[in-house]
Amino acid sequence: MSCSSIKHQFEELKDQNQLTFNWAVQLYNDLQGSLDAHKMELQELQNKGERNTIEHLKNHIKDGEQLLAQINSMTVH
C-alpha cells in the first residue's frame, strides 16, 4: 500500500472514531514497509540522476515520515 493511501485510511478511520490500537499497528507496519521501499527507490534514482522523480519521491517520504511520527506520538486511553 502506498504512503498516501495509508494516510487516507488513517485519516478516515480517525475521523470515523474507528482507529483502534490494532489498526494503528497495522498501518504503522504498512507505512514502515512503504517508506523502506521508497528509500530504496530513491537511492536508485539518485544513482541515475533523475532529479524530477527524486523530488517527487522525497515529498512522498516526507509525508510518510510525518504520518509515522503522528502514529508514534499517539497514546492509548
Short mmCIF file of C-alpha atoms in Angstrom, two decimals:
data_model
loop_
_atom_site.label_atom_id
_atom_site.label_comp_id
_atom_site.label_asym_id
_atom_site.label_seq_id
_atom_site.Cartn_x
_atom_site.Cartn_y
_atom_site.Cartn_z
CA MET A 1 0.00 0.00 0.00
CA SER A 2 1.34 3.46 -0.82
CA CYS A 3 2.04 6.13 1.79
CA SER A 4 -0.79 8.31 0.50
CA SER A 5 -3.35 5.50 0.66
CA ILE A 6 -2.17 4.60 4.17
CA LYS A 7 -2.54 8.23 5.20
CA HIS A 8 -6.01 8.36 3.69
CA GLN A 9 -7.05 5.21 5.52
CA PHE A 10 -5.58 6.53 8.80
CA GLU A 11 -7.45 9.83 8.50
CA GLU A 12 -10.68 8.09 7.52
CA LEU A 13 -10.53 5.71 10.50
CA LYS A 14 -9.63 8.56 12.82
CA ASP A 15 -12.47 10.76 11.55
CA GLN A 16 -14.95 7.93 11.98
CA ASN A 17 -13.63 7.26 15.51
CA GLN A 18 -12.72 3.71 14.44
CA LEU A 19 -8.95 3.90 14.81
CA THR A 20 -8.12 1.09 17.20
CA PHE A 21 -4.74 0.05 18.54
CA ASN A 22 -4.67 -2.92 16.16
CA TRP A 23 -5.44 -0.68 13.17
CA ALA A 24 -2.72 1.76 14.23
CA VAL A 25 -0.17 -1.06 14.48
CA GLN A 26 -1.15 -2.45 11.09
CA LEU A 27 -0.99 0.98 9.44
CA TYR A 28 2.35 1.67 11.14
CA ASN A 29 3.83 -1.57 9.80
CA ASP A 30 2.44 -0.95 6.31
CA LEU A 31 3.78 2.59 6.38
CA GLN A 32 7.23 1.48 7.53
CA GLY A 33 7.38 -1.04 4.68
CA SER A 34 6.28 1.57 2.17
CA LEU A 35 8.88 4.04 3.42
CA ASP A 36 11.62 1.41 3.23
CA ALA A 37 10.66 0.68 -0.39
CA HIS A 38 10.58 4.41 -1.23
CA LYS A 39 14.04 4.91 0.29
CA MET A 40 15.46 2.05 -1.76
CA GLU A 41 13.86 3.51 -4.89
CA LEU A 42 15.26 6.95 -4.01
CA GLN A 43 18.77 5.53 -3.80
CA GLU A 44 18.38 4.00 -7.26
CA LEU A 45 17.06 7.27 -8.70
CA GLN A 46 19.91 9.23 -7.14
CA ASN A 47 22.38 6.84 -8.77
CA LYS A 48 20.69 7.51 -12.13
CA GLY A 49 20.39 11.27 -11.54
CA GLU A 50 16.66 11.53 -12.21
CA ARG A 51 16.03 14.86 -10.45
CA ASN A 52 12.31 15.37 -11.14
CA THR A 53 11.37 11.94 -9.90
CA ILE A 54 13.73 12.30 -6.93
CA GLU A 55 11.96 15.42 -5.65
CA HIS A 56 8.55 13.82 -6.07
CA LEU A 57 9.67 10.74 -4.16
CA LYS A 58 11.29 12.85 -1.43
CA ASN A 59 7.91 14.51 -0.87
CA HIS A 60 6.26 11.10 -0.50
CA ILE A 61 8.91 10.08 2.01
CA LYS A 62 8.47 13.31 3.96
CA ASP A 63 4.67 12.84 4.13
CA GLY A 64 5.10 9.22 5.19
CA GLU A 65 7.60 10.12 7.89
CA GLN A 66 5.25 12.78 9.23
CA LEU A 67 2.44 10.25 9.48
CA LEU A 68 4.79 7.76 11.12
CA ALA A 69 5.68 10.41 13.71
CA GLN A 70 1.99 11.12 14.27
CA ILE A 71 1.27 7.44 14.87
CA ASN A 72 4.30 7.21 17.17
CA SER A 73 3.02 10.08 19.27
CA MET A 74 -0.42 8.52 19.79
CA THR A 75 -1.44 7.41 23.25
CA VAL A 76 -3.78 4.63 24.27
CA HIS A 77 -6.63 5.56 26.60
#
